[in-house]
């Protein structure tokens, strides 16, 4: 005999699965589009002068704040493309510099391949294992503050050793962020695909930049 309420629980379970699948589908679709748009703006700025680091930080945090504020409206889609387009434009001169140096193309392609491998591997693990990584939330919050403070210190007092340590730390942070965000979608903690896209985009961006710096240092092209 079916216990009372069993049918309602089944319906709710199906609705929950459908909601998760919808967020995942929309997130990865929007992420693909923003990555493509970011690559397009990077291509446009390949020969442009590099952005001042302080201007980049102000623009990045400003657009991030706007995107989070508009995430529940249609304007959120406009702001997320503005955000990722800005990051792509800032990345263009860096890519242009590497492509103009000996061995730079190999470094860029290796960094791209490594980024794709790490992202797909971690996302696939989170999706298939369905482990709950919500326990990382506090660690990620504290880690973000520490890393931002270290970035500011690095801008004021540039030190090669600090830059290398930062790149390694950002790689670990971005990897943990991918696991946490994917898990959050699966377990119902994130239902806004715009916010999920921003988190995953930043993870991919930081992975790529970190690999770029580390590969440059290890190959002696720094």
CSV table of C-alpha atoms in Angstrom, one decimal:
chain,number,residue,atom,x,y,z
A,1,UNK,CA,0.0,0.0,0.0
A,2,UNK,CA,1.3,3.4,-0.9
A,3,UNK,CA,1.7,5.7,2.1
A,4,UNK,CA,-0.2,9.0,2.1
A,5,UNK,CA,1.7,11.8,0.3
A,6,UNK,CA,3.9,9.4,-1.7
A,7,UNK,CA,2.5,10.6,-5.0
A,8,UNK,CA,3.1,14.2,-4.0
A,9,UNK,CA,6.7,13.5,-3.2
A,10,UNK,CA,7.2,11.8,-6.5
A,11,UNK,CA,5.8,14.8,-8.3
A,12,UNK,CA,7.9,17.2,-6.3
A,13,UNK,CA,11.0,15.0,-7.0
A,14,UNK,CA,10.3,15.2,-10.8
A,15,UNK,CA,9.7,18.9,-10.6
A,16,UNK,CA,13.0,19.3,-8.8
A,17,UNK,CA,14.9,17.3,-11.4
A,18,UNK,CA,13.3,19.3,-14.2
A,19,UNK,CA,14.3,22.5,-12.5
A,20,UNK,CA,17.9,21.4,-12.0
A,21,UNK,CA,18.1,20.3,-15.7
A,22,UNK,CA,16.7,23.6,-16.8
A,23,UNK,CA,19.3,25.6,-14.8
A,24,UNK,CA,22.1,23.4,-16.0
A,25,UNK,CA,21.0,23.7,-19.6
A,26,UNK,CA,20.6,27.4,-19.5
A,27,UNK,CA,23.8,27.9,-17.6
A,28,UNK,CA,26.0,25.9,-20.0
A,29,UNK,CA,24.2,27.5,-23.0
A,30,UNK,CA,24.8,31.0,-21.7
A,31,UNK,CA,28.3,30.1,-20.6
A,32,UNK,CA,29.1,29.0,-24.2
A,33,UNK,CA,27.7,32.1,-25.7
A,34,UNK,CA,29.6,34.4,-23.3
A,35,UNK,CA,32.9,32.6,-23.9
A,36,UNK,CA,32.4,33.0,-27.6
A,37,UNK,CA,31.6,36.7,-27.2
A,38,UNK,CA,34.6,37.1,-24.9
A,39,UNK,CA,36.8,35.5,-27.5
A,40,UNK,CA,35.4,37.9,-30.1
A,41,UNK,CA,36.1,41.0,-28.0
A,42,UNK,CA,39.6,39.6,-27.3
A,43,UNK,CA,40.2,39.3,-31.0
A,44,UNK,CA,39.2,42.9,-31.5
A,45,UNK,CA,41.6,44.2,-28.9
A,46,UNK,CA,44.6,42.0,-29.8
A,47,UNK,CA,46.6,45.0,-31.0
A,48,UNK,CA,45.2,47.5,-28.4
A,49,UNK,CA,47.3,48.8,-25.5
A,50,UNK,CA,46.8,46.8,-22.3
A,51,UNK,CA,44.3,48.1,-19.8
A,52,UNK,CA,45.7,49.7,-16.6
A,53,UNK,CA,45.3,47.1,-13.8
A,54,UNK,CA,43.4,49.5,-11.6
A,55,UNK,CA,41.0,50.4,-14.4
A,56,UNK,CA,40.5,46.7,-15.0
A,57,UNK,CA,39.7,46.0,-11.3
A,58,UNK,CA,37.3,48.9,-11.1
A,59,UNK,CA,35.5,47.9,-14.3
A,60,UNK,CA,35.4,44.2,-13.4
A,61,UNK,CA,33.9,44.8,-9.9
A,62,UNK,CA,31.5,47.5,-11.2
A,63,UNK,CA,30.1,45.2,-13.9
A,64,UNK,CA,30.0,42.3,-11.5
A,65,UNK,CA,27.9,44.3,-9.1
A,66,UNK,CA,25.6,45.5,-11.9
A,67,UNK,CA,25.2,41.9,-13.2
A,68,UNK,CA,24.3,40.6,-9.7
A,69,UNK,CA,21.8,43.4,-9.2
A,70,UNK,CA,20.1,42.7,-12.5
A,71,UNK,CA,20.4,38.9,-12.4
A,72,UNK,CA,16.6,38.4,-11.9
A,73,UNK,CA,15.6,40.6,-14.9
A,74,UNK,CA,16.0,40.5,-18.6
A,75,UNK,CA,18.7,43.2,-18.3
A,76,UNK,CA,20.8,40.6,-16.5
A,77,UNK,CA,21.5,39.0,-19.9
A,78,UNK,CA,22.7,42.4,-21.3
A,79,UNK,CA,25.0,43.0,-18.3
A,80,UNK,CA,26.4,39.5,-18.3
A,81,UNK,CA,27.5,40.0,-21.9
A,82,UNK,CA,28.9,43.4,-21.0
A,83,UNK,CA,30.8,41.8,-18.2
A,84,UNK,CA,32.3,39.0,-20.2
A,85,UNK,CA,33.0,41.2,-23.2
A,86,UNK,CA,34.9,43.6,-20.9
A,87,UNK,CA,37.0,40.7,-19.7
A,88,UNK,CA,37.6,39.5,-23.2
A,89,UNK,CA,38.7,43.0,-24.3
A,90,UNK,CA,41.1,43.2,-21.4
A,91,UNK,CA,42.5,39.8,-22.3
A,92,UNK,CA,43.1,40.6,-26.0
A,93,UNK,CA,46.3,42.6,-25.6
A,94,UNK,CA,47.8,39.9,-23.3
A,95,UNK,CA,47.0,37.3,-25.9
A,96,UNK,CA,48.4,39.6,-28.6
A,97,UNK,CA,51.7,39.9,-26.7
A,98,UNK,CA,52.1,36.2,-26.3
A,99,UNK,CA,51.3,35.5,-30.0
A,100,UNK,CA,54.0,38.0,-31.0
A,101,UNK,CA,56.7,36.2,-28.9
A,102,UNK,CA,58.7,33.1,-29.7
A,103,UNK,CA,56.9,30.1,-28.3
A,104,UNK,CA,54.1,32.3,-27.1
A,105,UNK,CA,51.5,30.5,-29.4
A,106,UNK,CA,52.3,27.2,-27.8
A,107,UNK,CA,51.9,28.6,-24.3
A,108,UNK,CA,48.5,30.1,-25.2
A,109,UNK,CA,47.3,26.9,-26.8
A,110,UNK,CA,48.6,24.8,-23.9
A,111,UNK,CA,46.9,27.1,-21.4
A,112,UNK,CA,43.6,26.8,-23.4
A,113,UNK,CA,43.8,23.1,-23.5
A,114,UNK,CA,44.7,22.8,-19.8
A,115,UNK,CA,41.8,25.1,-18.9
A,116,UNK,CA,39.3,23.1,-20.9
A,117,UNK,CA,40.6,19.8,-19.5
A,118,UNK,CA,40.4,21.0,-15.9
A,119,UNK,CA,36.9,22.6,-16.3
A,120,UNK,CA,35.4,19.6,-18.1
A,121,UNK,CA,37.0,17.1,-15.7
A,122,UNK,CA,35.8,18.9,-12.5
A,123,UNK,CA,32.3,19.6,-13.9
A,124,UNK,CA,32.0,16.0,-15.1
A,125,UNK,CA,33.1,14.8,-11.7
A,126,UNK,CA,30.6,17.0,-9.8
A,127,UNK,CA,27.8,16.0,-12.2
A,128,UNK,CA,28.4,12.3,-12.1
A,129,UNK,CA,29.3,11.8,-8.5
A,130,UNK,CA,26.6,14.3,-7.3
A,131,UNK,CA,28.6,15.0,-4.2
A,132,UNK,CA,27.5,18.0,-2.1
A,133,UNK,CA,30.3,20.5,-2.0
A,134,UNK,CA,28.3,23.1,-0.1
A,135,UNK,CA,30.9,22.8,2.8
A,136,UNK,CA,33.3,24.8,0.6
A,137,UNK,CA,31.2,28.0,0.8
A,138,UNK,CA,33.0,29.4,3.9
A,139,UNK,CA,36.4,28.5,2.5
A,140,UNK,CA,35.6,30.1,-0.8
A,141,UNK,CA,34.3,33.3,0.8
A,142,UNK,CA,37.4,33.7,3.0
A,143,UNK,CA,39.7,32.7,0.1
A,144,UNK,CA,38.2,35.3,-2.2
A,145,UNK,CA,39.0,38.1,0.3
A,146,UNK,CA,42.5,36.9,0.9
A,147,UNK,CA,43.2,36.6,-2.9
A,148,UNK,CA,41.8,40.1,-3.5
A,149,UNK,CA,44.0,41.5,-0.8
A,150,UNK,CA,47.0,39.7,-2.3
A,151,UNK,CA,46.2,41.1,-5.8
A,152,UNK,CA,46.1,44.7,-4.4
A,153,UNK,CA,49.4,44.1,-2.6
A,154,UNK,CA,50.9,42.7,-5.8
A,155,UNK,CA,49.9,45.8,-7.7
A,156,UNK,CA,51.4,48.1,-5.1
A,157,UNK,CA,54.6,46.0,-4.6
A,158,UNK,CA,55.2,43.8,-7.7
A,159,UNK,CA,57.1,40.7,-6.7
A,160,UNK,CA,57.7,37.8,-9.1
A,161,UNK,CA,57.5,35.2,-6.2
A,162,UNK,CA,54.1,36.6,-5.1
A,163,UNK,CA,52.8,36.6,-8.7
A,164,UNK,CA,53.7,32.9,-9.0
A,165,UNK,CA,52.1,32.1,-5.7
A,166,UNK,CA,49.0,34.0,-6.6
A,167,UNK,CA,48.7,32.1,-9.9
A,168,UNK,CA,48.9,28.8,-8.0
A,169,UNK,CA,46.4,29.9,-5.4
A,170,UNK,CA,44.0,31.2,-8.1
A,171,UNK,CA,44.1,27.8,-9.9
A,172,UNK,CA,43.1,26.0,-6.7
A,173,UNK,CA,40.5,28.6,-5.9
A,174,UNK,CA,38.9,28.4,-9.4
A,175,UNK,CA,38.9,24.6,-9.3
A,176,UNK,CA,37.1,24.6,-6.0
A,177,UNK,CA,34.7,27.2,-7.3
A,178,UNK,CA,33.8,25.0,-10.2
A,179,UNK,CA,33.0,22.0,-7.9
A,180,UNK,CA,31.0,24.2,-5.5
A,181,UNK,CA,28.9,26.0,-8.2
A,182,UNK,CA,28.1,22.8,-10.1
A,183,UNK,CA,27.2,21.1,-6.9
A,184,UNK,CA,25.0,24.0,-5.9
A,185,UNK,CA,23.0,23.8,-9.1
A,186,UNK,CA,22.6,20.0,-8.8
A,187,UNK,CA,21.4,20.2,-5.1
A,188,UNK,CA,19.1,23.1,-5.6
A,189,UNK,CA,21.2,25.8,-4.0
A,190,UNK,CA,21.4,27.9,-7.2
A,191,UNK,CA,18.4,28.5,-9.4
A,192,UNK,CA,19.6,31.6,-11.2
A,193,UNK,CA,21.5,30.6,-14.4
A,194,UNK,CA,23.0,34.1,-14.8
A,195,UNK,CA,24.7,34.1,-11.5
A,196,UNK,CA,25.9,30.5,-12.1
A,197,UNK,CA,27.3,31.5,-15.5
A,198,UNK,CA,29.2,34.4,-14.0
A,199,UNK,CA,30.8,32.2,-11.4
A,200,UNK,CA,31.8,29.5,-13.9
A,201,UNK,CA,33.1,32.2,-16.3
A,202,UNK,CA,35.3,33.7,-13.7
A,203,UNK,CA,36.6,30.3,-12.8
A,204,UNK,CA,37.5,29.6,-16.4
A,205,UNK,CA,39.1,33.0,-16.8
A,206,UNK,CA,41.2,32.6,-13.6
A,207,UNK,CA,42.2,29.1,-14.6
A,208,UNK,CA,43.4,30.3,-18.0
A,209,UNK,CA,45.3,33.3,-16.7
A,210,UNK,CA,46.9,31.2,-13.9
A,211,UNK,CA,48.0,28.5,-16.4
A,212,UNK,CA,49.3,31.2,-18.7
A,213,UNK,CA,51.5,32.8,-16.0
A,214,UNK,CA,52.7,29.4,-14.6
A,215,UNK,CA,53.6,28.0,-18.1
A,216,UNK,CA,55.4,31.3,-18.9
A,217,UNK,CA,57.4,31.0,-15.6
A,218,UNK,CA,58.3,27.3,-16.1
A,219,UNK,CA,59.3,27.7,-19.7
A,220,UNK,CA,61.6,30.7,-18.9
A,221,UNK,CA,59.7,33.1,-21.2
A,222,UNK,CA,58.6,35.5,-18.3
